[in-house]
mmCIF file of C-alpha atoms in Angstrom:
data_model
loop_
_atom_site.group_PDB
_atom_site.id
_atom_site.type_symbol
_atom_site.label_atom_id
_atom_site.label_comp_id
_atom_site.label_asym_id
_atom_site.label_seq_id
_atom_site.Cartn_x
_atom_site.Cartn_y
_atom_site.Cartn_z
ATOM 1 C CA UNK A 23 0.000 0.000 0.000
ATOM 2 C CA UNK A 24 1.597 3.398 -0.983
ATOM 3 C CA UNK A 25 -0.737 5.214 1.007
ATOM 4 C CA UNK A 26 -2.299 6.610 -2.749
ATOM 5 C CA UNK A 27 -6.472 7.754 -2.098
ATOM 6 C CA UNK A 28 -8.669 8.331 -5.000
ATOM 7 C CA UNK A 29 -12.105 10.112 -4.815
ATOM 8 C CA UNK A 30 -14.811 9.640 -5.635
ATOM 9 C CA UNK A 31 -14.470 6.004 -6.311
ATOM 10 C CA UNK A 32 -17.496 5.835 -8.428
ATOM 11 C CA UNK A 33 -19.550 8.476 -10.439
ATOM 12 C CA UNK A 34 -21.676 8.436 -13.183
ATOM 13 C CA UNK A 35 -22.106 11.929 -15.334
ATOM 14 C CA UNK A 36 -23.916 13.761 -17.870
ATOM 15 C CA UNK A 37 -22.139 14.608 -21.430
ATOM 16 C CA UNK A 38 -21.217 18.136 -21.199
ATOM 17 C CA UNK A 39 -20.240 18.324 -17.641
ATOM 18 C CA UNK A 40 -17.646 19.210 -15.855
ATOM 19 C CA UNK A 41 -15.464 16.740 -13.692
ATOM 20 C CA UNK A 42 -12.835 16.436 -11.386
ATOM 21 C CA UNK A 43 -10.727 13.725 -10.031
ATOM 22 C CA UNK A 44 -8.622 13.463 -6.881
ATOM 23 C CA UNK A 45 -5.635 11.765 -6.064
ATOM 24 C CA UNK A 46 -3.965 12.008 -2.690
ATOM 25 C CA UNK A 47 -0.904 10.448 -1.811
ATOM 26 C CA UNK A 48 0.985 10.232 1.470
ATOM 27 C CA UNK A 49 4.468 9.892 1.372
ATOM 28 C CA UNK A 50 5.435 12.838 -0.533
ATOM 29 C CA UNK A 51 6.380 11.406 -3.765
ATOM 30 C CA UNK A 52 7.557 14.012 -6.041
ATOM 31 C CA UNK A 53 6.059 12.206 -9.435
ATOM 32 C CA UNK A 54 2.431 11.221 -10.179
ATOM 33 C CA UNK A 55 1.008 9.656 -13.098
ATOM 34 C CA UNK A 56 -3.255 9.765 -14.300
ATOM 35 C CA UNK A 57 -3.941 6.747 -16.292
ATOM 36 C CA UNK A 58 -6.986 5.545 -18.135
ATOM 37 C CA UNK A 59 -7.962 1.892 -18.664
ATOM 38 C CA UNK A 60 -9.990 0.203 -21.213
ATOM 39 C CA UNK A 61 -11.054 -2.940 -22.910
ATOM 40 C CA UNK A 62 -8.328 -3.489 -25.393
ATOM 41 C CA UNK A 63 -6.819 -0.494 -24.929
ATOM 42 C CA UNK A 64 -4.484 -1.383 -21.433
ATOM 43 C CA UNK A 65 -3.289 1.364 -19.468
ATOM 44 C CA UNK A 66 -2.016 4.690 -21.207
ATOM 45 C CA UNK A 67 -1.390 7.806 -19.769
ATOM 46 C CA UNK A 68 -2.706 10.470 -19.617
ATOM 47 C CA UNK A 69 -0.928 13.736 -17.816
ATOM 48 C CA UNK A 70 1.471 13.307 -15.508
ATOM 49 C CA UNK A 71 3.652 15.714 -12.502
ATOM 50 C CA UNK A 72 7.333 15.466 -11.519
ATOM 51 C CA UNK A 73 6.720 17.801 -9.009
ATOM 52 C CA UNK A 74 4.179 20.751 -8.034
ATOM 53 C CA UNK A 75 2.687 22.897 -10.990
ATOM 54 C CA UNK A 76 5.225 20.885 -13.061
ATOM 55 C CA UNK A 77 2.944 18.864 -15.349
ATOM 56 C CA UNK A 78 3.142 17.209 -18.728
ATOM 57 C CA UNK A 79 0.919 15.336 -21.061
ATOM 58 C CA UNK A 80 0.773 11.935 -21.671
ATOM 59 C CA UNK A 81 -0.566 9.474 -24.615
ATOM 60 C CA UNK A 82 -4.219 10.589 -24.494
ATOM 61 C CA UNK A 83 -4.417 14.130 -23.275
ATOM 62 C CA UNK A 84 -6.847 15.688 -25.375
ATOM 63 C CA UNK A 85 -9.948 16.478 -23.162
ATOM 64 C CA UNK A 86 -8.730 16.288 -19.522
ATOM 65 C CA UNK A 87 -6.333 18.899 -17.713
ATOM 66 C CA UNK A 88 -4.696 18.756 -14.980
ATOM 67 C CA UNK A 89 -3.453 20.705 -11.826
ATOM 68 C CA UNK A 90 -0.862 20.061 -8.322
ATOM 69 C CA UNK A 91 -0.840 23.019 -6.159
ATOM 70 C CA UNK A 92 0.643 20.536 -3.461
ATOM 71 C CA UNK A 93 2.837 17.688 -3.451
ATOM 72 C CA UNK A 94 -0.043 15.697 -1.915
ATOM 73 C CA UNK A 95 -3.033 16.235 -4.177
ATOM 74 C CA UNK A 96 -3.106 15.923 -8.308
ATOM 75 C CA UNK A 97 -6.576 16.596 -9.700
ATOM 76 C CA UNK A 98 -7.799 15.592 -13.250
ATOM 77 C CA UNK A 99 -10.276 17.263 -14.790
ATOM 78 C CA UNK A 100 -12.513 17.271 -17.838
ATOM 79 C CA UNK A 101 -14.027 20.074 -18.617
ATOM 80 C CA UNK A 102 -16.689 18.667 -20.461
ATOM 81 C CA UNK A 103 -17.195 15.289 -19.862
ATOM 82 C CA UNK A 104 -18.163 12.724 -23.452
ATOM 83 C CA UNK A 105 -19.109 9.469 -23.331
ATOM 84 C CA UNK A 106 -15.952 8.672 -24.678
ATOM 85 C CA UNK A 107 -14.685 9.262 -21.772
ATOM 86 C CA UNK A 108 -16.452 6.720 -19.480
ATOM 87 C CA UNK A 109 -13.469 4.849 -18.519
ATOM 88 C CA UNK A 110 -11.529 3.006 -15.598
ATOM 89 C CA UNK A 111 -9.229 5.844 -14.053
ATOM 90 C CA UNK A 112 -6.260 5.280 -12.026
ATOM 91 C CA UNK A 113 -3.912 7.290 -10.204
ATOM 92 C CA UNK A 114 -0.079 6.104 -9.976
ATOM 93 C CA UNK A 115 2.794 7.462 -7.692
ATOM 94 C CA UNK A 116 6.722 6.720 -8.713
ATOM 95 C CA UNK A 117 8.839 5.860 -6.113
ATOM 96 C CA UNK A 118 12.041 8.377 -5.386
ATOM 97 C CA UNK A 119 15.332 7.070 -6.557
ATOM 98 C CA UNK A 120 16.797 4.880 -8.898
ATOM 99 C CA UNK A 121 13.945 2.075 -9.205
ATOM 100 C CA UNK A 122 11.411 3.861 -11.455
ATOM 101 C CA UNK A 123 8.596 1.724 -9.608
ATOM 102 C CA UNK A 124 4.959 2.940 -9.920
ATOM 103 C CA UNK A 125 2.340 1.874 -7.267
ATOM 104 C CA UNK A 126 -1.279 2.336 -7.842
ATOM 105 C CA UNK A 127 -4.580 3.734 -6.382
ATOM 106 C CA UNK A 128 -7.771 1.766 -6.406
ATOM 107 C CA UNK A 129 -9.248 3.582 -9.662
ATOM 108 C CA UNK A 130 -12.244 5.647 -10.354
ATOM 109 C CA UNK A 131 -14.598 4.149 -12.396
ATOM 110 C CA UNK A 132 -16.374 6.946 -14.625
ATOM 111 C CA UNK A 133 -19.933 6.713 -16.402
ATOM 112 C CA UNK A 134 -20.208 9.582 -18.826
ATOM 113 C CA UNK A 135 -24.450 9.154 -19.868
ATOM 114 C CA UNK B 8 8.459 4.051 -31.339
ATOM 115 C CA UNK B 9 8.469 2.281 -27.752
ATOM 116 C CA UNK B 10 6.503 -1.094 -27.667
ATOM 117 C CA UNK B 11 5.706 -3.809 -25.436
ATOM 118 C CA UNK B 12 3.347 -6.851 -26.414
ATOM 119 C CA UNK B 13 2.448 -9.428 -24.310
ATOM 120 C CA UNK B 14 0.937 -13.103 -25.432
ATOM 121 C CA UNK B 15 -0.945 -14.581 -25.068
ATOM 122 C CA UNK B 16 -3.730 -12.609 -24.250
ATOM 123 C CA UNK B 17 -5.594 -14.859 -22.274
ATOM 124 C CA UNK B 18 -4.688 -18.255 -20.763
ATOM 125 C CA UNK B 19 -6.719 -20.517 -19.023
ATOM 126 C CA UNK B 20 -4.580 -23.594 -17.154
ATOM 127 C CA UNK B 21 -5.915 -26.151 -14.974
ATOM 128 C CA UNK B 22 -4.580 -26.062 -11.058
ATOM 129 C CA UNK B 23 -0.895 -27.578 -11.144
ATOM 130 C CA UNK B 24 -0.267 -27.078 -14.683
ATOM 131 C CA UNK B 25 2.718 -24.729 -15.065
ATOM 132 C CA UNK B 26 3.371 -21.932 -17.762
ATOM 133 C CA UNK B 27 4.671 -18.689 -18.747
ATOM 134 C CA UNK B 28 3.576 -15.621 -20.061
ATOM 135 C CA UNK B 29 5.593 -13.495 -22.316
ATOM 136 C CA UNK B 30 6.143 -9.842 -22.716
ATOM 137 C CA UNK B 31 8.445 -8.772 -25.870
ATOM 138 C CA UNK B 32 9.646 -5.399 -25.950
ATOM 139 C CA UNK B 33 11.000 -3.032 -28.851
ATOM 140 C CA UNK B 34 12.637 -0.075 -26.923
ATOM 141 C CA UNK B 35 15.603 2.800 -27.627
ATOM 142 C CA UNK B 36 17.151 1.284 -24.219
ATOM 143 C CA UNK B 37 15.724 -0.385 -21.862
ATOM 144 C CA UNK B 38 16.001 1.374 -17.770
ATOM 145 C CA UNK B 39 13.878 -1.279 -16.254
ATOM 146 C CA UNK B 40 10.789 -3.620 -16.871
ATOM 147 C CA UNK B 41 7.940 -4.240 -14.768
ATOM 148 C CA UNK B 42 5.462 -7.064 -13.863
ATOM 149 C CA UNK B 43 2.286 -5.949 -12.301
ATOM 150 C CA UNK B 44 -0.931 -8.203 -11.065
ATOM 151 C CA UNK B 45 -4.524 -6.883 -11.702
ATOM 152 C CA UNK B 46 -7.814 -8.223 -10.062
ATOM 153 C CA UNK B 47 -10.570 -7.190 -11.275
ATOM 154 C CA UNK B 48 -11.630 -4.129 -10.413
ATOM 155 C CA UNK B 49 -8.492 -3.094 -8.512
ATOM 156 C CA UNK B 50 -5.389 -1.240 -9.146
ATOM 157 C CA UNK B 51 -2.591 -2.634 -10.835
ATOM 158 C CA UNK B 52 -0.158 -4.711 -7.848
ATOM 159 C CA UNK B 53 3.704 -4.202 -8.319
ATOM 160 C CA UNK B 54 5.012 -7.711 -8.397
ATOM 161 C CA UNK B 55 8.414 -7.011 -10.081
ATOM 162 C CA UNK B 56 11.406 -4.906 -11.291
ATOM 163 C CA UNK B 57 14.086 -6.261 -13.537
ATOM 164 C CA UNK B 58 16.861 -4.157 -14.954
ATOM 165 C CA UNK B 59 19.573 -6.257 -17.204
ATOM 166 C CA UNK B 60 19.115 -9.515 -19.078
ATOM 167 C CA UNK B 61 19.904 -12.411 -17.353
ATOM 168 C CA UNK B 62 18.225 -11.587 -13.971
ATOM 169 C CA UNK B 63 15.546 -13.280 -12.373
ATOM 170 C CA UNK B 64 13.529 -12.856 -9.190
ATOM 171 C CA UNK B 65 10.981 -15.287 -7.404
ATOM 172 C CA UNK B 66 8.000 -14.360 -5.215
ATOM 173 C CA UNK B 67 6.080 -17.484 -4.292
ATOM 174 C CA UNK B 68 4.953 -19.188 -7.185
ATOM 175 C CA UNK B 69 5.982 -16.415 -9.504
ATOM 176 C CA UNK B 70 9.585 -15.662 -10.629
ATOM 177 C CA UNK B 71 10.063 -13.393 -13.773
ATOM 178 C CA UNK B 72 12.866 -13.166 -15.834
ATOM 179 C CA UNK B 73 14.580 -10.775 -18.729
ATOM 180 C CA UNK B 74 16.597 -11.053 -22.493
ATOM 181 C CA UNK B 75 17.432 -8.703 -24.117
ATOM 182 C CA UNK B 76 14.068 -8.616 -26.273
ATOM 183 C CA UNK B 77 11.991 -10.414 -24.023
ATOM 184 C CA UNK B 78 10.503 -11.049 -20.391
ATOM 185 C CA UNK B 79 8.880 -14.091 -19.236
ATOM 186 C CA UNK B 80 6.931 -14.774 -16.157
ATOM 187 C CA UNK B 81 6.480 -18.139 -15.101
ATOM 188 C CA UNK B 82 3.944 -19.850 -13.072
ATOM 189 C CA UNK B 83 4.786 -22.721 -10.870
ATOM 190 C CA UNK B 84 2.138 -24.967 -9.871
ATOM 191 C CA UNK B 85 -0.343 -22.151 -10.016
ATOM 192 C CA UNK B 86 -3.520 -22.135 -7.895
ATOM 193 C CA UNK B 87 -6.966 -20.421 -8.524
ATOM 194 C CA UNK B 88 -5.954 -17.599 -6.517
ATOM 195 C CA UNK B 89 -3.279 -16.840 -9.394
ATOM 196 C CA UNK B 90 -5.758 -15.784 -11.306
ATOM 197 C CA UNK B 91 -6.295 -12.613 -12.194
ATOM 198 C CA UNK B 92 -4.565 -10.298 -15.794
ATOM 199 C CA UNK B 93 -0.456 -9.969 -15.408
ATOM 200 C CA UNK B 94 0.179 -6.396 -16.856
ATOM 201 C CA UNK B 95 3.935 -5.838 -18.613
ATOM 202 C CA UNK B 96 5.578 -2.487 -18.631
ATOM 203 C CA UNK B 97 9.291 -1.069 -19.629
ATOM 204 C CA UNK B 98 11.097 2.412 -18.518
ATOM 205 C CA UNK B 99 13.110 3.214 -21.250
ATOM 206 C CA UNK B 100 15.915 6.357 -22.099
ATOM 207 C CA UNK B 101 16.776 8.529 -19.161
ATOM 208 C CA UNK B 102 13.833 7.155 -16.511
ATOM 209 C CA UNK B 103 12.105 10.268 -16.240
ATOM 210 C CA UNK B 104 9.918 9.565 -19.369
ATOM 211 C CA UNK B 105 6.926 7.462 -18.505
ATOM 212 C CA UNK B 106 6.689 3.421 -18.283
ATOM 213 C CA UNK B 107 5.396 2.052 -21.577
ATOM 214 C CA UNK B 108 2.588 -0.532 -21.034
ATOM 215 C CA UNK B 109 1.313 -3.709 -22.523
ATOM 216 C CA UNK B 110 -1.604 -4.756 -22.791
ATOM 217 C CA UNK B 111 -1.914 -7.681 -20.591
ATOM 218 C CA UNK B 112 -2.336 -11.457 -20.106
ATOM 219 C CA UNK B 113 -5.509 -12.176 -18.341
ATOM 220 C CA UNK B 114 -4.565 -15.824 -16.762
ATOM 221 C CA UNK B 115 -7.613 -18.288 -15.352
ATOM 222 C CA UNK B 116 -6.997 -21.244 -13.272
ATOM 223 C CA UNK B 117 -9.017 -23.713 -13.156
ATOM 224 C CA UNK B 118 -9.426 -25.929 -10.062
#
């Protein structure tokens, strides 16, 4: 367990609104990684932070933005939510040092109607 | 471009009957690769790390292993609880760029 907290854990939305995602992490880990999951698709990434206000895109960026104002929290948000965006959302902190190793929240899982 | 492919996609074994899952990789250099577990509707486990060929490590009834093209990740007398979808992934170039996933094998044993 690497102390990572996502909220909500569940939520099911209309197309056109907005929506944010929270990560929280513990153990002051300077990068953080949002990933989405899908049938046939695997993970792929999405944004991600090497440390606060310091964020970059990932594979699938288009539609969601993100923001870390603390070391703690890194919020993804889409502004206006489509159904192609109902998805399996994870959260993903890198260890410091050397190893590279990523350890995962418990996902949000995201209805877009 | 960066690629990892894992086979076979799914694999369904009865309990006791050993086998190994594969993960080739086509990377610029290779910092690392990963082995991750998955239960449904969970967060990908770090099972894992493996940084030159030749190496191996164990856990349990698990122990993973690296080429220089390739990773395997072999199952020992597996048991229904080894079931769940075994999720490959490489760090590649300087480390700071992201990991580079597969797709996953999504492993069923029977009992």
């Amino acid at each position: 367990d690497a102390g990572i907290t996502q909220s909500p854990r569940h939520k099911v939305t209309e197309t056109g609104t907005p929506v944010t995602l929270r990560c929280h992490q513990t153990e002051n880990h300077r990068y953080m990684y949002w990933y989405r999951q899908d049938p046939g698709h695997g993970l792929r990434l999405i944004h991600y932070s090497y440390g606060v206000k310091d964020t970059d895109k990932g594979e699938v960026s288009d539609g969601y933005s993100v923001s870390r104002s603390k070391t703690e929290d890194f919020l993804l948000t889409l502004e206006s939510a489509t159904s192609s965006q109902t998805s399996v959302y994870f959260c993903a902190i890198r260890t410091s040092g050397s190893s590279y190793e990523q350890y995962f929240g418990p996902g949000t899982r995201l209805t877009v109607t | 471009e960066d690629q990892v492919t894992q086979s076979p996609e799914a694999l369904r074994l009865q309990e006791g009957e050993s086998s190994s899952l594969n993960c080739s990789y086509t990377v610029s250099g290779l910092r690392g690769l990963f082995w991750y577990r998955q239960d449904p509707g969970k967060g990908p486990e770090f099972l894992f790390t493996l940084y030159s060929a030749g190496e191996e490590k164990e856990k349990e009834r698990l122990k993973a292993t690296l080429t220089k093209k390739e990773s395997f990740l072999h199952i020992t007398a597996p048991k229904p609880e080894d079931s769940a979808t075994y999720l490959c992934a490489v760090q590649v170039d300087s480390g700071n760029t992201p990991l580079v996933f597969g797709k996953g094998t999504r492993l069923s044993v029977i009992a």
